[in-house]
Tab-separated table of N, CA and C in Angstrom:
chain	number	residue	atom	x	y	z
S	1	MET	N	107.996	134.728	107.996
S	1	MET	CA	109.443	134.800	108.119
S	1	MET	C	109.958	135.869	107.142
S	2	VAL	N	110.850	136.714	107.641
S	2	VAL	CA	111.451	137.757	106.831
S	2	VAL	C	112.856	137.307	106.419
S	3	ILE	N	113.082	137.284	105.145
S	3	ILE	CA	114.398	136.901	104.628
S	3	ILE	C	115.097	138.174	104.162
S	4	THR	N	116.296	138.385	104.668
S	4	THR	CA	117.053	139.567	104.250
S	4	THR	C	118.212	139.133	103.359
S	5	ARG	N	118.489	139.978	102.411
S	5	ARG	CA	119.605	139.736	101.489
S	5	ARG	C	120.595	140.862	101.646
S	6	PRO	N	121.864	140.580	101.413
S	6	PRO	CA	122.844	141.667	101.478
S	6	PRO	C	122.617	142.640	100.324
S	7	THR	N	122.971	143.890	100.540
S	7	THR	CA	122.950	144.842	99.439
S	7	THR	C	124.014	144.413	98.432
S	8	TRP	N	123.997	144.998	97.248
S	8	TRP	CA	125.016	144.665	96.260
S	8	TRP	C	126.410	145.003	96.789
S	9	ASP	N	126.545	146.150	97.433
S	9	ASP	CA	127.851	146.505	97.994
S	9	ASP	C	128.287	145.512	99.054
S	10	GLU	N	127.400	145.114	99.945
S	10	GLU	CA	127.751	144.124	100.970
S	10	GLU	C	128.165	142.795	100.330
S	11	TYR	N	127.466	142.403	99.315
S	11	TYR	CA	127.761	141.165	98.590
S	11	TYR	C	129.165	141.216	97.975
S	12	PHE	N	129.467	142.311	97.252
S	12	PHE	CA	130.760	142.419	96.603
S	12	PHE	C	131.886	142.619	97.625
S	13	VAL	N	131.600	143.294	98.729
S	13	VAL	CA	132.603	143.433	99.796
S	13	VAL	C	132.978	142.064	100.356
S	14	SER	N	131.987	141.232	100.619
S	14	SER	CA	132.283	139.904	101.186
S	14	SER	C	133.109	139.068	100.216
S	15	ILE	N	132.826	139.162	98.938
S	15	ILE	CA	133.593	138.418	97.940
S	15	ILE	C	135.023	138.967	97.851
S	16	THR	N	135.152	140.276	97.883
S	16	THR	CA	136.483	140.898	97.824
S	16	THR	C	137.336	140.451	99.012
S	17	LYS	N	136.747	140.406	100.185
S	17	LYS	CA	137.477	139.942	101.378
S	17	LYS	C	137.869	138.476	101.234
S	18	GLN	N	137.019	137.684	100.625
S	18	GLN	CA	137.346	136.266	100.400
S	18	GLN	C	138.496	136.129	99.398
S	19	VAL	N	138.479	136.928	98.348
S	19	VAL	CA	139.565	136.904	97.361
S	19	VAL	C	140.898	137.218	98.042
S	20	ALA	N	140.891	138.146	98.988
S	20	ALA	CA	142.115	138.532	99.699
S	20	ALA	C	142.740	137.358	100.445
S	21	THR	N	141.957	136.358	100.813
S	21	THR	CA	142.510	135.214	101.550
S	21	THR	C	143.463	134.387	100.686
S	22	ARG	N	143.444	134.584	99.368
S	22	ARG	CA	144.369	133.877	98.468
S	22	ARG	C	145.729	134.561	98.382
S	23	SER	N	145.871	135.728	98.981
S	23	SER	CA	147.113	136.492	98.920
S	23	SER	C	148.302	135.668	99.406
S	24	THR	N	149.460	135.891	98.761
S	24	THR	CA	150.693	135.225	99.186
S	24	THR	C	151.658	136.218	99.828
S	25	CYS	N	151.174	137.404	100.132
S	25	CYS	CA	151.988	138.442	100.762
S	25	CYS	C	152.056	138.204	102.267
S	26	LEU	N	153.227	138.386	102.824
S	26	LEU	CA	153.420	138.212	104.259
S	26	LEU	C	153.056	139.473	105.050
S	27	ARG	N	152.945	140.609	104.387
S	27	ARG	CA	152.684	141.888	105.061
S	27	ARG	C	151.220	142.275	105.103
S	28	ARG	N	150.516	142.079	104.008
S	28	ARG	CA	149.147	142.589	103.908
S	28	ARG	C	148.372	141.726	102.923
S	29	LYS	N	147.174	141.328	103.293
S	29	LYS	CA	146.302	140.536	102.434
S	29	LYS	C	145.325	141.480	101.742
S	30	VAL	N	145.455	141.585	100.421
S	30	VAL	CA	144.603	142.507	99.658
S	30	VAL	C	143.882	141.732	98.560
S	31	GLY	N	142.612	142.039	98.388
S	31	GLY	CA	141.822	141.454	97.328
S	31	GLY	C	141.148	142.550	96.522
S	32	ALA	N	140.850	142.254	95.267
S	32	ALA	CA	140.142	143.204	94.398
S	32	ALA	C	139.261	142.432	93.429
S	33	ILE	N	138.108	143.003	93.125
S	33	ILE	CA	137.247	142.436	92.088
S	33	ILE	C	136.773	143.579	91.192
S	34	ILE	N	136.674	143.302	89.919
S	34	ILE	CA	136.173	144.281	88.959
S	34	ILE	C	134.758	143.847	88.563
S	35	VAL	N	133.846	144.809	88.666
S	35	VAL	CA	132.422	144.527	88.498
S	35	VAL	C	131.815	145.484	87.468
S	36	LYS	N	130.936	144.936	86.648
S	36	LYS	CA	130.170	145.773	85.705
S	36	LYS	C	128.763	145.209	85.618
S	37	ASP	N	127.794	146.078	85.725
S	37	ASP	CA	126.389	145.669	85.641
S	37	ASP	C	126.073	144.544	86.626
S	38	LYS	N	126.611	144.669	87.850
S	38	LYS	CA	126.379	143.701	88.939
S	38	LYS	C	126.906	142.296	88.635
S	39	ARG	N	127.913	142.233	87.753
S	39	ARG	CA	128.542	140.956	87.415
S	39	ARG	C	130.043	141.072	87.642
S	40	ILE	N	130.621	140.066	88.270
S	40	ILE	CA	132.059	140.057	88.504
S	40	ILE	C	132.758	139.692	87.204
S	41	LEU	N	133.664	140.552	86.768
S	41	LEU	CA	134.411	140.312	85.543
S	41	LEU	C	135.739	139.627	85.815
S	42	THR	N	136.487	140.116	86.806
S	42	THR	CA	137.773	139.513	87.172
S	42	THR	C	138.023	139.710	88.656
S	43	THR	N	138.959	138.920	89.162
S	43	THR	CA	139.391	139.056	90.550
S	43	THR	C	140.916	139.124	90.585
S	44	GLY	N	141.448	139.619	91.673
S	44	GLY	CA	142.894	139.644	91.849
S	44	GLY	C	143.252	139.747	93.318
S	45	TYR	N	144.377	139.196	93.662
S	45	TYR	CA	144.918	139.340	95.021
S	45	TYR	C	146.398	139.627	94.883
S	46	ASN	N	147.007	140.142	95.942
S	46	ASN	CA	148.419	140.494	95.848
S	46	ASN	C	149.274	139.238	95.998
S	47	GLY	N	150.246	139.123	95.086
S	47	GLY	CA	151.140	137.982	95.093
S	47	GLY	C	152.076	138.009	93.889
S	48	ALA	N	153.006	137.096	93.886
S	48	ALA	CA	154.034	137.015	92.837
S	48	ALA	C	153.416	136.660	91.487
S	49	PRO	N	154.103	137.024	90.398
S	49	PRO	CA	153.630	136.649	89.063
S	49	PRO	C	153.562	135.127	88.884
S	50	MET	N	152.835	134.705	87.883
S	50	MET	CA	152.729	133.271	87.579
S	50	MET	C	154.116	132.662	87.408
S	51	ARG	N	154.290	131.462	87.898
S	51	ARG	CA	155.524	130.682	87.778
S	51	ARG	C	156.723	131.307	88.499
S	52	VAL	N	156.468	132.227	89.412
S	52	VAL	CA	157.523	132.847	90.221
S	52	VAL	C	157.221	132.540	91.681
S	53	LYS	N	158.233	132.139	92.436
S	53	LYS	CA	158.028	131.845	93.855
S	53	LYS	C	157.517	133.087	94.579
S	54	ASN	N	156.563	132.847	95.470
S	54	ASN	CA	156.004	133.951	96.238
S	54	ASN	C	156.643	134.018	97.621
S	55	CYS	N	156.310	135.052	98.368
S	55	CYS	CA	156.942	135.274	99.670
S	55	CYS	C	156.629	134.178	100.693
S	56	ILE	N	155.451	133.575	100.592
S	56	ILE	CA	155.131	132.471	101.492
S	56	ILE	C	156.079	131.305	101.220
S	57	GLU	N	156.299	131.004	99.939
S	57	GLU	CA	157.196	129.905	99.573
S	57	GLU	C	158.643	130.205	99.961
S	58	ILE	N	159.057	131.438	99.778
S	58	ILE	CA	160.435	131.826	100.117
S	58	ILE	C	160.605	131.943	101.635
S	59	GLY	N	159.518	132.318	102.298
S	59	GLY	CA	159.554	132.436	103.758
S	59	GLY	C	160.052	133.785	104.259
S	60	MET	N	160.067	134.788	103.394
S	60	MET	CA	160.490	136.122	103.826
S	60	MET	C	159.979	137.174	102.867
S	61	CYS	N	159.902	138.396	103.381
S	61	CYS	CA	159.519	139.559	102.593
S	61	CYS	C	160.724	140.495	102.566
S	62	LEU	N	161.239	140.754	101.386
S	62	LEU	CA	162.422	141.606	101.256
S	62	LEU	C	162.181	143.003	101.820
S	63	ARG	N	161.013	143.573	101.557
S	63	ARG	CA	160.719	144.913	102.068
S	63	ARG	C	160.658	144.912	103.593
S	64	GLU	N	160.128	143.847	104.163
S	64	GLU	CA	160.076	143.724	105.627
S	64	GLU	C	161.486	143.601	106.192
S	65	GLU	N	162.300	142.756	105.557
S	65	GLU	CA	163.683	142.558	105.989
S	65	GLU	C	164.482	143.862	105.953
S	66	MET	N	164.187	144.706	104.956
S	66	MET	CA	164.902	145.970	104.793
S	66	MET	C	164.292	147.108	105.613
S	67	GLY	N	163.166	146.836	106.287
S	67	GLY	CA	162.508	147.864	107.095
S	67	GLY	C	161.847	148.952	106.269
S	68	VAL	N	161.407	148.615	105.059
S	68	VAL	CA	160.771	149.595	104.182
S	68	VAL	C	159.345	149.854	104.676
S	69	PRO	N	158.996	151.115	104.918
S	69	PRO	CA	157.639	151.436	105.372
S	69	PRO	C	156.582	151.099	104.326
S	70	SER	N	155.377	150.878	104.790
S	70	SER	CA	154.253	150.615	103.906
S	70	SER	C	154.090	151.776	102.935
S	71	GLY	N	153.807	151.444	101.684
S	71	GLY	CA	153.581	152.464	100.663
S	71	GLY	C	154.830	152.949	99.956
S	72	GLU	N	155.989	152.378	100.286
S	72	GLU	CA	157.244	152.813	99.674
S	72	GLU	C	157.965	151.640	99.005
S	73	ARG	N	158.776	151.960	98.002
S	73	ARG	CA	159.674	151.017	97.331
S	73	ARG	C	158.965	149.774	96.782
S	74	HIS	N	157.871	149.988	96.105
S	74	HIS	CA	157.108	148.875	95.512
S	74	HIS	C	157.951	148.049	94.552
S	75	GLU	N	158.944	148.676	93.943
S	75	GLU	CA	159.737	147.990	92.916
S	75	GLU	C	160.577	146.847	93.462
S	76	ILE	N	160.814	146.792	94.773
S	76	ILE	CA	161.611	145.680	95.304
S	76	ILE	C	160.749	144.554	95.861
S	77	CYS	N	159.469	144.642	95.651
S	77	CYS	CA	158.545	143.597	96.094
S	77	CYS	C	158.400	142.539	94.992
S	78	ARG	N	158.338	141.270	95.366
S	78	ARG	CA	158.153	140.187	94.394
S	78	ARG	C	156.738	140.182	93.826
S	79	GLY	N	155.813	140.759	94.547
S	79	GLY	CA	154.406	140.641	94.181
S	79	GLY	C	153.832	141.797	93.398
S	80	LEU	N	152.712	141.496	92.786
S	80	LEU	CA	151.854	142.489	92.153
S	80	LEU	C	150.735	142.816	93.131
S	81	HIS	N	150.179	143.992	92.993
S	81	HIS	CA	149.053	144.369	93.843
S	81	HIS	C	147.773	143.723	93.333
S	82	ALA	N	146.800	143.600	94.207
S	82	ALA	CA	145.530	142.960	93.860
S	82	ALA	C	144.845	143.659	92.691
S	83	GLU	N	144.851	144.990	92.705
S	83	GLU	CA	144.223	145.741	91.620
S	83	GLU	C	144.936	145.483	90.296
S	84	GLN	N	146.264	145.421	90.342
S	84	GLN	CA	147.044	145.128	89.136
S	84	GLN	C	146.686	143.743	88.606
S	85	ASN	N	146.615	142.766	89.490
S	85	ASN	CA	146.280	141.405	89.056
S	85	ASN	C	144.871	141.323	88.473
S	86	ALA	N	143.922	142.040	89.051
S	86	ALA	CA	142.558	142.036	88.518
S	86	ALA	C	142.532	142.645	87.113
S	87	ILE	N	143.258	143.741	86.916
S	87	ILE	CA	143.328	144.376	85.597
S	87	ILE	C	144.052	143.465	84.605
S	88	LEU	N	145.158	142.872	85.038
S	88	LEU	CA	145.906	141.984	84.154
S	88	LEU	C	145.094	140.744	83.773
S	89	GLN	N	144.269	140.247	84.685
S	89	GLN	CA	143.418	139.103	84.359
S	89	GLN	C	142.440	139.458	83.237
S	90	SER	N	141.987	140.705	83.215
S	90	SER	CA	141.079	141.103	82.128
S	90	SER	C	141.808	141.051	80.788
S	91	ALA	N	143.057	141.491	80.750
S	91	ALA	CA	143.832	141.435	79.512
S	91	ALA	C	144.140	139.991	79.127
S	92	TYR	N	144.534	139.188	80.095
S	92	TYR	CA	144.904	137.795	79.850
S	92	TYR	C	143.741	136.996	79.266
S	93	HIS	N	142.524	137.284	79.771
S	93	HIS	CA	141.345	136.528	79.338
S	93	HIS	C	140.480	137.271	78.329
S	94	GLY	N	140.910	138.464	77.918
S	94	GLY	CA	140.148	139.223	76.925
S	94	GLY	C	138.809	139.732	77.415
S	95	VAL	N	138.775	140.210	78.657
S	95	VAL	CA	137.535	140.713	79.249
S	95	VAL	C	137.572	142.238	79.253
S	96	GLN	N	136.560	142.846	78.656
S	96	GLN	CA	136.454	144.306	78.578
S	96	GLN	C	136.080	144.877	79.961
S	97	ILE	N	136.887	145.775	80.506
S	97	ILE	CA	136.597	146.361	81.826
S	97	ILE	C	136.317	147.858	81.777
S	98	ARG	N	136.317	148.461	80.601
S	98	ARG	CA	136.013	149.885	80.488
S	98	ARG	C	134.631	150.157	81.101
S	99	ASP	N	134.529	151.261	81.842
S	99	ASP	CA	133.270	151.696	82.491
S	99	ASP	C	132.815	150.774	83.617
S	100	SER	N	133.725	150.012	84.172
S	100	SER	CA	133.404	149.137	85.300
S	100	SER	C	133.734	149.847	86.615
S	101	VAL	N	133.541	149.123	87.715
S	101	VAL	CA	133.958	149.596	89.041
S	101	VAL	C	134.872	148.532	89.629
S	102	ILE	N	135.676	148.940	90.605
S	102	ILE	CA	136.555	147.980	91.282
S	102	ILE	C	136.303	148.077	92.780
S	103	TYR	N	136.228	146.922	93.411
S	103	TYR	CA	136.175	146.815	94.861
S	103	TYR	C	137.545	146.337	95.309
S	104	SER	N	138.107	146.985	96.302
S	104	SER	CA	139.417	146.591	96.815
S	104	SER	C	139.405	146.691	98.329
S	105	THR	N	140.104	145.774	98.967
S	105	THR	CA	140.158	145.830	100.421
S	105	THR	C	140.901	147.081	100.891
S	106	ASN	N	141.757	147.643	100.049
S	106	ASN	CA	142.535	148.826	100.421
S	106	ASN	C	142.426	149.910	99.348
S	107	GLN	N	142.585	151.146	99.789
S	107	GLN	CA	142.679	152.251	98.831
S	107	GLN	C	143.871	151.970	97.935
S	108	PRO	N	143.739	152.134	96.637
S	108	PRO	CA	144.852	151.851	95.740
S	108	PRO	C	146.045	152.789	95.947
S	109	CYS	N	147.228	152.275	95.645
S	109	CYS	CA	148.447	153.092	95.638
S	109	CYS	C	148.493	153.884	94.327
S	110	ALA	N	149.483	154.741	94.179
S	110	ALA	CA	149.603	155.558	92.961
S	110	ALA	C	149.806	154.699	91.715
S	111	LEU	N	150.593	153.623	91.817
S	111	LEU	CA	150.786	152.740	90.658
S	111	LEU	C	149.471	152.128	90.205
S	112	CYS	N	148.707	151.614	91.149
S	112	CYS	CA	147.414	151.013	90.810
S	112	CYS	C	146.431	152.067	90.338
S	113	ALA	N	146.477	153.253	90.945
S	113	ALA	CA	145.586	154.341	90.527
S	113	ALA	C	145.791	154.657	89.057
S	114	LYS	N	147.049	154.725	88.625
S	114	LYS	CA	147.336	155.022	87.215
S	114	LYS	C	146.796	153.925	86.302
S	115	MET	N	146.924	152.674	86.710
S	115	MET	CA	146.399	151.565	85.906
S	115	MET	C	144.873	151.609	85.866
S	116	ILE	N	144.264	151.911	86.996
S	116	ILE	CA	142.809	152.011	87.077
S	116	ILE	C	142.310	153.119	86.152
S	117	ILE	N	142.960	154.261	86.195
S	117	ILE	CA	142.579	155.392	85.331
S	117	ILE	C	142.657	154.986	83.868
S	118	ASN	N	143.782	154.419	83.447
S	118	ASN	CA	143.968	154.098	82.022
S	118	ASN	C	143.162	152.889	81.549
S	119	SER	N	142.706	152.060	82.469
S	119	SER	CA	141.888	150.916	82.046
S	119	SER	C	140.418	151.285	81.901
S	120	GLY	N	140.055	152.511	82.287
S	120	GLY	CA	138.676	152.966	82.110
S	120	GLY	C	137.745	152.648	83.259
S	121	ILE	N	138.273	152.191	84.383
S	121	ILE	CA	137.449	151.952	85.572
S	121	ILE	C	136.977	153.310	86.085
S	122	LYS	N	135.700	153.416	86.399
S	122	LYS	CA	135.097	154.703	86.753
S	122	LYS	C	134.953	154.960	88.248
S	123	LYS	N	134.935	153.896	89.042
S	123	LYS	CA	134.698	154.079	90.475
S	123	LYS	C	135.451	153.017	91.265
S	124	ILE	N	135.949	153.409	92.422
S	124	ILE	CA	136.679	152.503	93.313
S	124	ILE	C	135.965	152.465	94.656
S	125	TYR	N	135.617	151.265	95.103
S	125	TYR	CA	135.104	151.063	96.452
S	125	TYR	C	136.218	150.392	97.245
S	126	TYR	N	136.512	150.907	98.422
S	126	TYR	CA	137.558	150.306	99.244
S	126	TYR	C	137.153	150.376	100.710
S	127	PHE	N	137.847	149.619	101.564
S	127	PHE	CA	137.462	149.537	102.981
S	127	PHE	C	138.545	150.037	103.933
S	128	GLU	N	139.802	149.988	103.527
S	128	GLU	CA	140.906	150.419	104.394
S	128	GLU	C	141.756	151.454	103.679
S	129	ASP	N	142.178	152.487	104.418
S	129	ASP	CA	143.038	153.517	103.847
S	129	ASP	C	144.427	152.968	103.570
S	130	TYR	N	145.163	153.672	102.713
S	130	TYR	CA	146.540	153.319	102.377
S	130	TYR	C	147.325	154.620	102.297
S	131	PRO	N	148.544	154.644	102.809
S	131	PRO	CA	149.290	155.905	102.903
S	131	PRO	C	149.887	156.382	101.576
S	132	ASP	N	149.024	156.861	100.668
S	132	ASP	CA	149.508	157.316	99.369
S	132	ASP	C	148.650	158.479	98.874
S	133	PRO	N	148.951	159.703	99.334
S	133	PRO	CA	148.144	160.860	98.911
S	133	PRO	C	148.221	161.137	97.413
S	134	LEU	N	149.310	160.762	96.745
S	134	LEU	CA	149.407	160.969	95.306
S	134	LEU	C	148.321	160.185	94.575
S	135	ALA	N	148.022	158.994	95.056
S	135	ALA	CA	146.979	158.175	94.424
S	135	ALA	C	145.648	158.918	94.433
S	136	ILE	N	145.293	159.494	95.561
S	136	ILE	CA	144.032	160.234	95.664
S	136	ILE	C	144.045	161.434	94.723
S	137	GLU	N	145.157	162.146	94.700
S	137	GLU	CA	145.283	163.312	93.820
S	137	GLU	C	145.071	162.925	92.360
S	138	LEU	N	145.710	161.846	91.924
S	138	LEU	CA	145.579	161.390	90.538
S	138	LEU	C	144.147	160.975	90.215
S	139	LEU	N	143.537	160.233	91.115
S	139	LEU	CA	142.170	159.754	90.878
S	139	LEU	C	141.183	160.910	90.808
S	140	VAL	N	141.320	161.870	91.700
S	140	VAL	CA	140.440	163.045	91.684
S	140	VAL	C	140.616	163.806	90.375
S	141	GLU	N	141.853	164.044	89.996
S	141	GLU	CA	142.136	164.779	88.766
S	141	GLU	C	141.557	164.076	87.542
S	142	ALA	N	141.602	162.752	87.523
S	142	ALA	CA	141.106	161.969	86.394
S	142	ALA	C	139.599	161.737	86.435
S	143	GLY	N	138.956	162.135	87.530
S	143	GLY	CA	137.510	161.971	87.640
S	143	GLY	C	137.060	160.577	88.016
S	144	VAL	N	137.956	159.795	88.614
S	144	VAL	CA	137.583	158.463	89.097
S	144	VAL	C	137.067	158.619	90.518
S	145	GLU	N	135.850	158.179	90.751
S	145	GLU	CA	135.226	158.324	92.067
S	145	GLU	C	135.823	157.316	93.046
S	146	LEU	N	136.125	157.782	94.250
S	146	LEU	CA	136.706	156.955	95.299
S	146	LEU	C	135.742	156.927	96.474
S	147	VAL	N	135.256	155.726	96.831
S	147	VAL	CA	134.242	155.595	97.867
S	147	VAL	C	134.746	154.640	98.948
S	148	ARG	N	134.830	155.141	100.187
S	148	ARG	CA	135.237	154.274	101.315
S	148	ARG	C	133.988	153.663	101.931
S	149	LEU	N	133.954	152.342	101.989
S	149	LEU	CA	132.836	151.629	102.583
S	149	LEU	C	133.199	151.218	104.002
S	150	ASP	N	132.253	151.325	104.901
S	150	ASP	CA	132.527	151.022	106.306
S	150	ASP	C	131.747	149.803	106.803
S	151	PHE	N	131.883	148.695	106.101
S	151	PHE	CA	131.302	147.437	106.584
S	151	PHE	C	132.092	146.276	106.102
């Protein structure tokens, strides 16, 4: 009998997709995990800050109600992005993430790209594109590798 195991990327992709199921966003379910030396350091999904009602509880998305296109007007959203939550969890729990990698269900936006750059994350694996060319420009300029996975 031949037993097959997922590659490390397949393993982390499946976990990242599972993390996304915790999202409280009505528009898009996003998950992120920060990994170093094949160990998961933190996870994050998109949703409202702690002790703040989320869009599922409220039953509406303000950006959706206002017809705001994807990738615009992040400041009027109640939620944080998955990448932001994963980075913030490292600070909250005192976990060092410098020189790590991040897996995200989506290409990061410019806000998340800036946080990823300054937190010392060296590589981003993602599965779905996101309409934010500035994010790619910033990541390339900062030398953060961006890898799209197709599984």
